[in-house]
PDB file of C-alpha atoms and ligand atoms in Angstrom:
ATOM      1  CA  UNK K   1     -11.506  48.449 -34.790  1.00  0.00           C
ATOM      2  CA  UNK K   2     -11.966  45.521 -37.199  1.00  0.00           C
ATOM      3  CA  UNK K   3     -15.031  46.331 -39.293  1.00  0.00           C
ATOM      4  CA  UNK K   4     -15.105  49.603 -41.284  1.00  0.00           C
ATOM      5  CA  UNK K   5     -16.739  52.562 -39.514  1.00  0.00           C
ATOM      6  CA  UNK K   6     -19.359  54.217 -41.728  1.00  0.00           C
ATOM      7  CA  UNK K   7     -21.010  57.617 -41.319  1.00  0.00           C
ATOM      8  CA  UNK K   8     -24.038  58.281 -43.554  1.00  0.00           C
ATOM      9  CA  UNK K   9     -24.901  61.942 -44.154  1.00  0.00           C
ATOM     10  CA  UNK K  10     -28.107  62.772 -46.026  1.00  0.00           C
ATOM     11  CA  UNK K  11     -29.950  65.987 -46.702  1.00  0.00           C
ATOM     12  CA  UNK K  12     -31.366  68.333 -49.318  1.00  0.00           C
ATOM     13  CA  UNK K  13     -29.512  70.691 -51.680  1.00  0.00           C
ATOM     14  CA  UNK K  14     -27.322  73.332 -50.006  1.00  0.00           C
ATOM     15  CA  UNK K  15     -27.908  71.975 -46.502  1.00  0.00           C
ATOM     16  CA  UNK K  16     -24.179  72.042 -45.767  1.00  0.00           C
ATOM     17  CA  UNK K  17     -23.806  68.261 -45.726  1.00  0.00           C
ATOM     18  CA  UNK K  18     -20.783  68.333 -48.067  1.00  0.00           C
ATOM     19  CA  UNK K  19     -18.704  70.650 -45.885  1.00  0.00           C
ATOM     20  CA  UNK K  20     -19.748  68.767 -42.764  1.00  0.00           C
ATOM     21  CA  UNK K  21     -18.875  65.390 -44.312  1.00  0.00           C
ATOM     22  CA  UNK K  22     -15.418  66.502 -45.429  1.00  0.00           C
ATOM     23  CA  UNK K  23     -14.639  67.815 -41.952  1.00  0.00           C
ATOM     24  CA  UNK K  24     -15.884  64.626 -40.287  1.00  0.00           C
ATOM     25  CA  UNK K  25     -13.734  62.495 -42.624  1.00  0.00           C
ATOM     26  CA  UNK K  26     -10.628  64.533 -41.716  1.00  0.00           C
ATOM     27  CA  UNK K  27     -11.431  64.498 -38.016  1.00  0.00           C
ATOM     28  CA  UNK K  28     -11.895  60.713 -37.812  1.00  0.00           C
ATOM     29  CA  UNK K  29      -9.349  59.597 -40.451  1.00  0.00           C
ATOM     30  CA  UNK K  30     -12.018  58.184 -42.763  1.00  0.00           C
ATOM     31  CA  UNK K  31     -12.331  58.331 -46.561  1.00  0.00           C
ATOM     32  CA  UNK K  32     -14.997  60.612 -48.018  1.00  0.00           C
ATOM     33  CA  UNK K  33     -17.373  60.157 -50.955  1.00  0.00           C
ATOM     34  CA  UNK K  34     -19.745  62.845 -52.225  1.00  0.00           C
ATOM     35  CA  UNK K  35     -22.261  60.542 -53.941  1.00  0.00           C
ATOM     36  CA  UNK K  36     -23.930  63.540 -55.594  1.00  0.00           C
ATOM     37  CA  UNK K  37     -20.824  63.845 -57.745  1.00  0.00           C
ATOM     38  CA  UNK K  38     -21.417  60.346 -59.130  1.00  0.00           C
ATOM     39  CA  UNK K  39     -24.934  61.320 -60.313  1.00  0.00           C
ATOM     40  CA  UNK K  40     -23.475  64.563 -61.632  1.00  0.00           C
ATOM     41  CA  UNK K  41     -20.838  62.579 -63.587  1.00  0.00           C
ATOM     42  CA  UNK K  42     -23.589  60.585 -65.321  1.00  0.00           C
ATOM     43  CA  UNK K  43     -25.479  63.781 -66.161  1.00  0.00           C
ATOM     44  CA  UNK K  44     -22.308  65.436 -67.422  1.00  0.00           C
ATOM     45  CA  UNK K  45     -21.501  62.472 -69.680  1.00  0.00           C
ATOM     46  CA  UNK K  46     -24.982  62.618 -71.259  1.00  0.00           C
ATOM     47  CA  UNK K  47     -24.907  66.406 -71.684  1.00  0.00           C
ATOM     48  CA  UNK K  48     -21.420  66.290 -73.252  1.00  0.00           C
ATOM     49  CA  UNK K  49     -22.499  63.629 -75.770  1.00  0.00           C
ATOM     50  CA  UNK K  50     -25.693  65.549 -76.549  1.00  0.00           C
ATOM     51  CA  UNK K  51     -27.819  62.627 -75.345  1.00  0.00           C
ATOM     52  CA  UNK K  52     -31.257  62.885 -73.729  1.00  0.00           C
ATOM     53  CA  UNK K  53     -31.402  62.821 -69.918  1.00  0.00           C
ATOM     54  CA  UNK K  54     -34.460  60.588 -70.239  1.00  0.00           C
ATOM     55  CA  UNK K  55     -32.463  57.882 -72.085  1.00  0.00           C
ATOM     56  CA  UNK K  56     -32.138  55.282 -69.323  1.00  0.00           C
ATOM     57  CA  UNK K  57     -30.008  52.817 -71.339  1.00  0.00           C
ATOM     58  CA  UNK K  58     -27.395  55.469 -72.174  1.00  0.00           C
ATOM     59  CA  UNK K  59     -27.475  56.741 -68.601  1.00  0.00           C
ATOM     60  CA  UNK K  60     -26.777  53.216 -67.295  1.00  0.00           C
ATOM     61  CA  UNK K  61     -23.839  52.941 -69.714  1.00  0.00           C
ATOM     62  CA  UNK K  62     -22.495  56.246 -68.377  1.00  0.00           C
ATOM     63  CA  UNK K  63     -23.016  55.083 -64.773  1.00  0.00           C
ATOM     64  CA  UNK K  64     -20.940  51.928 -65.423  1.00  0.00           C
ATOM     65  CA  UNK K  65     -18.085  54.128 -66.669  1.00  0.00           C
ATOM     66  CA  UNK K  66     -18.042  56.382 -63.587  1.00  0.00           C
ATOM     67  CA  UNK K  67     -14.715  56.180 -61.756  1.00  0.00           C
ATOM     68  CA  UNK K  68     -14.902  57.659 -58.242  1.00  0.00           C
ATOM     69  CA  UNK K  69     -11.168  58.415 -58.292  1.00  0.00           C
ATOM     70  CA  UNK K  70     -11.579  60.674 -61.306  1.00  0.00           C
ATOM     71  CA  UNK K  71     -14.563  62.842 -60.302  1.00  0.00           C
ATOM     72  CA  UNK K  72     -13.667  66.501 -60.859  1.00  0.00           C
ATOM     73  CA  UNK K  73     -15.766  68.805 -58.633  1.00  0.00           C
ATOM     74  CA  UNK K  74     -14.752  71.846 -60.691  1.00  0.00           C
ATOM     75  CA  UNK K  75     -16.271  70.424 -63.875  1.00  0.00           C
ATOM     76  CA  UNK K  76     -19.241  68.804 -62.130  1.00  0.00           C
ATOM     77  CA  UNK K  77     -20.379  71.500 -59.704  1.00  0.00           C
ATOM     78  CA  UNK K  78     -22.150  73.778 -62.190  1.00  0.00           C
ATOM     79  CA  UNK K  79     -25.803  74.615 -61.717  1.00  0.00           C
ATOM     80  CA  UNK K  80     -26.734  73.037 -65.069  1.00  0.00           C
ATOM     81  CA  UNK K  81     -25.100  69.706 -64.178  1.00  0.00           C
ATOM     82  CA  UNK K  82     -26.798  69.684 -60.740  1.00  0.00           C
ATOM     83  CA  UNK K  83     -30.203  70.151 -62.287  1.00  0.00           C
ATOM     84  CA  UNK K  84     -29.490  67.417 -64.859  1.00  0.00           C
ATOM     85  CA  UNK K  85     -28.210  65.102 -62.080  1.00  0.00           C
ATOM     86  CA  UNK K  86     -31.493  65.408 -60.249  1.00  0.00           C
ATOM     87  CA  UNK K  87     -33.219  64.274 -63.462  1.00  0.00           C
ATOM     88  CA  UNK K  88     -30.992  61.268 -64.272  1.00  0.00           C
ATOM     89  CA  UNK K  89     -31.069  60.127 -60.651  1.00  0.00           C
ATOM     90  CA  UNK K  90     -34.745  59.156 -60.962  1.00  0.00           C
ATOM     91  CA  UNK K  91     -33.836  56.158 -63.204  1.00  0.00           C
ATOM     92  CA  UNK K  92     -33.824  53.041 -60.965  1.00  0.00           C
ATOM     93  CA  UNK K  93     -31.295  51.215 -63.177  1.00  0.00           C
ATOM     94  CA  UNK K  94     -28.836  54.123 -62.886  1.00  0.00           C
ATOM     95  CA  UNK K  95     -29.242  54.115 -59.113  1.00  0.00           C
ATOM     96  CA  UNK K  96     -28.596  50.341 -58.930  1.00  0.00           C
ATOM     97  CA  UNK K  97     -25.253  50.679 -60.724  1.00  0.00           C
ATOM     98  CA  UNK K  98     -24.062  53.655 -58.664  1.00  0.00           C
ATOM     99  CA  UNK K  99     -25.319  52.275 -55.332  1.00  0.00           C
ATOM    100  CA  UNK K 100     -23.254  49.066 -55.837  1.00  0.00           C
ATOM    101  CA  UNK K 101     -20.122  51.136 -56.429  1.00  0.00           C
ATOM    102  CA  UNK K 102     -20.886  53.324 -53.398  1.00  0.00           C
ATOM    103  CA  UNK K 103     -21.268  50.225 -51.201  1.00  0.00           C
ATOM    104  CA  UNK K 104     -17.910  48.914 -52.414  1.00  0.00           C
ATOM    105  CA  UNK K 105     -16.363  52.251 -51.426  1.00  0.00           C
ATOM    106  CA  UNK K 106     -17.894  52.098 -47.938  1.00  0.00           C
ATOM    107  CA  UNK K 107     -16.631  48.540 -47.319  1.00  0.00           C
ATOM    108  CA  UNK K 108     -12.926  49.421 -47.450  1.00  0.00           C
ATOM    109  CA  UNK K 109     -11.093  49.855 -44.093  1.00  0.00           C
ATOM    110  CA  UNK K 110     -10.939  52.008 -42.048  1.00  0.00           C
ATOM    111  CA  UNK K 111     -14.374  53.151 -43.253  1.00  0.00           C
ATOM    112  CA  UNK K 112     -15.862  56.239 -44.809  1.00  0.00           C
ATOM    113  CA  UNK K 113     -18.188  59.196 -44.678  1.00  0.00           C
ATOM    114  CA  UNK K 114     -20.682  59.109 -47.557  1.00  0.00           C
ATOM    115  CA  UNK K 115     -22.982  62.016 -48.251  1.00  0.00           C
ATOM    116  CA  UNK K 116     -26.041  62.095 -50.470  1.00  0.00           C
ATOM    117  CA  UNK K 117     -29.793  61.574 -50.411  1.00  0.00           C
ATOM    118  CA  UNK K 118     -30.258  57.843 -49.730  1.00  0.00           C
ATOM    119  CA  UNK K 119     -27.138  56.793 -47.821  1.00  0.00           C
ATOM    120  CA  UNK K 120     -28.827  55.987 -44.503  1.00  0.00           C
ATOM    121  CA  UNK K 121     -31.920  54.479 -46.125  1.00  0.00           C
ATOM    122  CA  UNK K 122     -30.563  52.488 -49.099  1.00  0.00           C
ATOM    123  CA  UNK K 123     -26.786  52.564 -49.648  1.00  0.00           C
ATOM    124  CA  UNK K 124     -25.598  51.890 -46.073  1.00  0.00           C
ATOM    125  CA  UNK K 125     -28.643  50.996 -43.949  1.00  0.00           C
ATOM    126  CA  UNK K 126     -26.249  49.502 -41.342  1.00  0.00           C
ATOM    127  CA  UNK K 127     -24.101  52.645 -41.029  1.00  0.00           C
ATOM    128  CA  UNK K 128     -22.662  53.241 -37.545  1.00  0.00           C
ATOM    129  CA  UNK K 129     -23.909  56.843 -37.554  1.00  0.00           C
ATOM    130  CA  UNK K 130     -26.675  58.400 -39.639  1.00  0.00           C
ATOM    131  CA  UNK K 131     -27.062  62.160 -39.843  1.00  0.00           C
ATOM    132  CA  UNK K 132     -29.862  63.996 -41.611  1.00  0.00           C
ATOM    133  CA  UNK K 133     -28.674  67.540 -42.217  1.00  0.00           C
ATOM    134  CA  UNK K 134     -31.239  70.126 -43.170  1.00  0.00           C
ATOM    135  CA  UNK K 135     -32.161  73.812 -43.005  1.00  0.00           C
ATOM    136  CA  UNK K 136     -35.137  75.821 -44.184  1.00  0.00           C
ATOM    137  CA  UNK K 137     -35.314  76.439 -47.969  1.00  0.00           C
ATOM    138  CA  UNK K 138     -34.846  80.188 -47.311  1.00  0.00           C
ATOM    139  CA  UNK K 139     -31.665  79.657 -45.299  1.00  0.00           C
ATOM    140  CA  UNK K 140     -30.287  77.241 -47.899  1.00  0.00           C
ATOM    141  CA  UNK K 141     -31.064  79.633 -50.750  1.00  0.00           C
ATOM    142  CA  UNK K 142     -29.382  82.473 -48.826  1.00  0.00           C
ATOM    143  CA  UNK K 143     -26.236  80.389 -48.296  1.00  0.00           C
ATOM    144  CA  UNK K 144     -26.009  79.393 -51.945  1.00  0.00           C
ATOM    145  CA  UNK K 145     -26.673  82.978 -53.043  1.00  0.00           C
ATOM    146  CA  UNK K 146     -23.851  84.352 -50.868  1.00  0.00           C
ATOM    147  CA  UNK K 147     -21.495  81.624 -52.066  1.00  0.00           C
ATOM    148  CA  UNK K 148     -22.120  82.509 -55.736  1.00  0.00           C
ATOM    149  CA  UNK K 149     -21.605  86.230 -55.057  1.00  0.00           C
ATOM    150  CA  UNK K 150     -18.442  85.500 -53.071  1.00  0.00           C
ATOM    151  CA  UNK K 151     -17.021  83.589 -56.041  1.00  0.00           C
ATOM    152  CA  UNK K 152     -17.692  86.620 -58.247  1.00  0.00           C
ATOM    153  CA  UNK K 153     -20.768  85.201 -59.984  1.00  0.00           C
ATOM    154  CA  UNK K 154     -24.222  86.707 -60.445  1.00  0.00           C
ATOM    155  CA  UNK K 155     -27.471  85.258 -59.196  1.00  0.00           C
ATOM    156  CA  UNK K 156     -30.884  86.286 -58.009  1.00  0.00           C
ATOM    157  CA  UNK K 157     -32.040  85.059 -54.585  1.00  0.00           C
ATOM    158  CA  UNK K 158     -35.614  84.403 -55.766  1.00  0.00           C
ATOM    159  CA  UNK K 159     -34.436  82.231 -58.660  1.00  0.00           C
ATOM    160  CA  UNK K 160     -32.174  80.194 -56.356  1.00  0.00           C
ATOM    161  CA  UNK K 161     -35.006  79.664 -53.859  1.00  0.00           C
ATOM    162  CA  UNK K 162     -37.329  78.493 -56.646  1.00  0.00           C
ATOM    163  CA  UNK K 163     -34.631  76.130 -57.881  1.00  0.00           C
ATOM    164  CA  UNK K 164     -34.076  74.661 -54.402  1.00  0.00           C
ATOM    165  CA  UNK K 165     -37.796  74.135 -53.904  1.00  0.00           C
ATOM    166  CA  UNK K 166     -38.106  72.416 -57.300  1.00  0.00           C
ATOM    167  CA  UNK K 167     -35.121  70.155 -56.536  1.00  0.00           C
ATOM    168  CA  UNK K 168     -36.506  69.286 -53.080  1.00  0.00           C
ATOM    169  CA  UNK K 169     -39.842  68.329 -54.614  1.00  0.00           C
ATOM    170  CA  UNK K 170     -38.176  66.109 -57.215  1.00  0.00           C
ATOM    171  CA  UNK K 171     -35.729  64.458 -54.757  1.00  0.00           C
ATOM    172  CA  UNK K 172     -38.377  63.874 -52.078  1.00  0.00           C
ATOM    173  CA  UNK K 173     -41.150  62.895 -54.469  1.00  0.00           C
ATOM    174  CA  UNK K 174     -39.468  60.299 -56.676  1.00  0.00           C
ATOM    175  CA  UNK K 175     -40.568  56.670 -56.426  1.00  0.00           C
ATOM    176  CA  UNK K 176     -37.098  55.103 -56.100  1.00  0.00           C
ATOM    177  CA  UNK K 177     -35.056  56.055 -53.012  1.00  0.00           C
ATOM    178  CA  UNK K 178     -36.708  59.396 -52.213  1.00  0.00           C
ATOM    179  CA  UNK K 179     -34.881  61.790 -49.902  1.00  0.00           C
ATOM    180  CA  UNK K 180     -36.105  61.192 -46.355  1.00  0.00           C
ATOM    181  CA  UNK K 181     -34.513  60.717 -42.939  1.00  0.00           C
ATOM    182  CA  UNK K 182     -33.812  57.089 -41.980  1.00  0.00           C
ATOM    183  CA  UNK K 183     -35.823  56.081 -38.905  1.00  0.00           C
ATOM    184  CA  UNK K 184     -32.623  55.838 -36.846  1.00  0.00           C
ATOM    185  CA  UNK K 185     -30.978  59.041 -38.113  1.00  0.00           C
ATOM    186  CA  UNK K 186     -29.996  62.034 -35.986  1.00  0.00           C
ATOM    187  CA  UNK K 187     -31.658  65.193 -37.250  1.00  0.00           C
ATOM    188  CA  UNK K 188     -29.358  68.224 -37.529  1.00  0.00           C
ATOM    189  CA  UNK K 189     -31.294  71.369 -38.419  1.00  0.00           C
ATOM    190  CA  UNK K 190     -28.583  73.907 -39.220  1.00  0.00           C
ATOM    191  CA  UNK K 191     -30.947  76.848 -39.926  1.00  0.00           C
ATOM    192  CA  UNK K 192     -29.641  78.843 -36.975  1.00  0.00           C
ATOM    193  CA  UNK K 193     -26.246  77.148 -36.697  1.00  0.00           C
ATOM    194  CA  UNK K 194     -22.765  78.041 -37.915  1.00  0.00           C
ATOM    195  CA  UNK K 195     -20.716  75.395 -39.730  1.00  0.00           C
ATOM    196  CA  UNK K 196     -18.580  75.095 -36.591  1.00  0.00           C
ATOM    197  CA  UNK K 197     -21.624  74.509 -34.360  1.00  0.00           C
ATOM    198  CA  UNK K 198     -22.996  71.871 -36.764  1.00  0.00           C
ATOM    199  CA  UNK K 199     -19.591  70.175 -36.847  1.00  0.00           C
ATOM    200  CA  UNK K 200     -19.339  70.054 -33.041  1.00  0.00           C
ATOM    201  CA  UNK K 201     -22.888  68.677 -32.735  1.00  0.00           C
ATOM    202  CA  UNK K 202     -22.061  65.973 -35.293  1.00  0.00           C
ATOM    203  CA  UNK K 203     -18.786  65.088 -33.505  1.00  0.00           C
ATOM    204  CA  UNK K 204     -20.655  64.540 -30.244  1.00  0.00           C
ATOM    205  CA  UNK K 205     -22.934  62.036 -32.013  1.00  0.00           C
ATOM    206  CA  UNK K 206     -20.010  60.261 -33.720  1.00  0.00           C
ATOM    207  CA  UNK K 207     -17.979  60.089 -30.491  1.00  0.00           C
ATOM    208  CA  UNK K 208     -20.841  58.373 -28.739  1.00  0.00           C
ATOM    209  CA  UNK K 209     -21.160  55.783 -31.520  1.00  0.00           C
ATOM    210  CA  UNK K 210     -17.391  55.188 -31.523  1.00  0.00           C
ATOM    211  CA  UNK K 211     -17.471  54.669 -27.768  1.00  0.00           C
ATOM    212  CA  UNK K 212     -20.244  52.108 -28.137  1.00  0.00           C
ATOM    213  CA  UNK K 213     -18.406  50.248 -30.931  1.00  0.00           C
ATOM    214  CA  UNK K 214     -14.998  49.993 -29.201  1.00  0.00           C
TER     215      UNK K 214
HETATM  216  O1  CDP B 301     -24.843  69.748 -53.871  1.00  0.00           O
HETATM  217  P1  CDP B 301     -26.274  69.626 -54.275  1.00  0.00           P
HETATM  218  O2  CDP B 301     -27.160  69.343 -53.137  1.00  0.00           O
HETATM  219  O3  CDP B 301     -26.748  70.721 -55.161  1.00  0.00           O
HETATM  220  O4  CDP B 301     -26.403  68.364 -55.195  1.00  0.00           O
HETATM  221  P2  CDP B 301     -25.656  66.968 -55.141  1.00  0.00           P
HETATM  222  O5  CDP B 301     -25.563  66.454 -53.740  1.00  0.00           O
HETATM  223  O6  CDP B 301     -24.396  67.082 -55.915  1.00  0.00           O
HETATM  224  O7  CDP B 301     -26.697  66.021 -55.914  1.00  0.00           O
HETATM  225  C1  CDP B 301     -27.174  66.321 -57.194  1.00  0.00           C
HETATM  226  C2  CDP B 301     -28.438  65.493 -57.457  1.00  0.00           C
HETATM  227  O8  CDP B 301     -28.080  64.100 -57.487  1.00  0.00           O
HETATM  228  C3  CDP B 301     -29.500  65.618 -56.364  1.00  0.00           C
HETATM  229  O9  CDP B 301     -30.443  66.632 -56.618  1.00  0.00           O
HETATM  230  C4  CDP B 301     -30.164  64.242 -56.368  1.00  0.00           C
HETATM  231  O10 CDP B 301     -31.257  64.197 -57.243  1.00  0.00           O
HETATM  232  C5  CDP B 301     -29.104  63.309 -56.892  1.00  0.00           C
HETATM  233  N1  CDP B 301     -28.547  62.435 -55.844  1.00  0.00           N
HETATM  234  C6  CDP B 301     -29.240  61.275 -55.535  1.00  0.00           C
HETATM  235  O11 CDP B 301     -30.298  61.010 -56.098  1.00  0.00           O
HETATM  236  N2  CDP B 301     -28.748  60.404 -54.619  1.00  0.00           N
HETATM  237  C7  CDP B 301     -27.605  60.659 -53.973  1.00  0.00           C
HETATM  238  N3  CDP B 301     -27.138  59.763 -53.092  1.00  0.00           N
HETATM  239  C8  CDP B 301     -26.897  61.855 -54.238  1.00  0.00           C
HETATM  240  C9  CDP B 301     -27.406  62.745 -55.177  1.00  0.00           C
END
């Protein structure tokens, strides 16, 4: 294979796209980038410096500083940072800076799995495979709720559901690069599916694309 092989995975919060993407990257020997972490890194930088999330110039500065090799999921995966990330990601100038870096990542051989909100539509419109992973808001809220309890935390299901619905509305309703399936994406509704079943369904799609490319 000469040109890099790229798999674009998009979907809403808690759809399971992160787990799926990591497994696909391992299975096919590709690099993996969780692009949500790059928006989270910008939000975290602003929060740490006590700067406003609405300050586009400062957010662009922070975006330029983001180093994909140094993204720490432990620091960045808090609820507060996720909410802030969804607010800084509406700034078009922030998106431009991060999208360029994400494209550079995707261009390196042997290729990569990128997951996010706009990978199939904006970042890698020529991706070899595009998956749109989703599940009903209730199922996603239930998954996140169980995950928090499993890790020993406390959370209320109703509050998580409200949060997911608010985040969906913001991510799908923004003017620049809203979350939506690319026209040529494969829809994977995981509402009634285990992680294993979703993984196997995705592999079947990837295998077909690999067969066509080779
Ligand atoms: O894991 P979770 O779905 O909670 O969030 P994430 O994937 O880490 O993304 C956090 C926020 O960053 C999302 O709510 C989006 O607003 C934004 N984001 C984006 O705009 N574009 C991307 N390619 C990835 C994330």
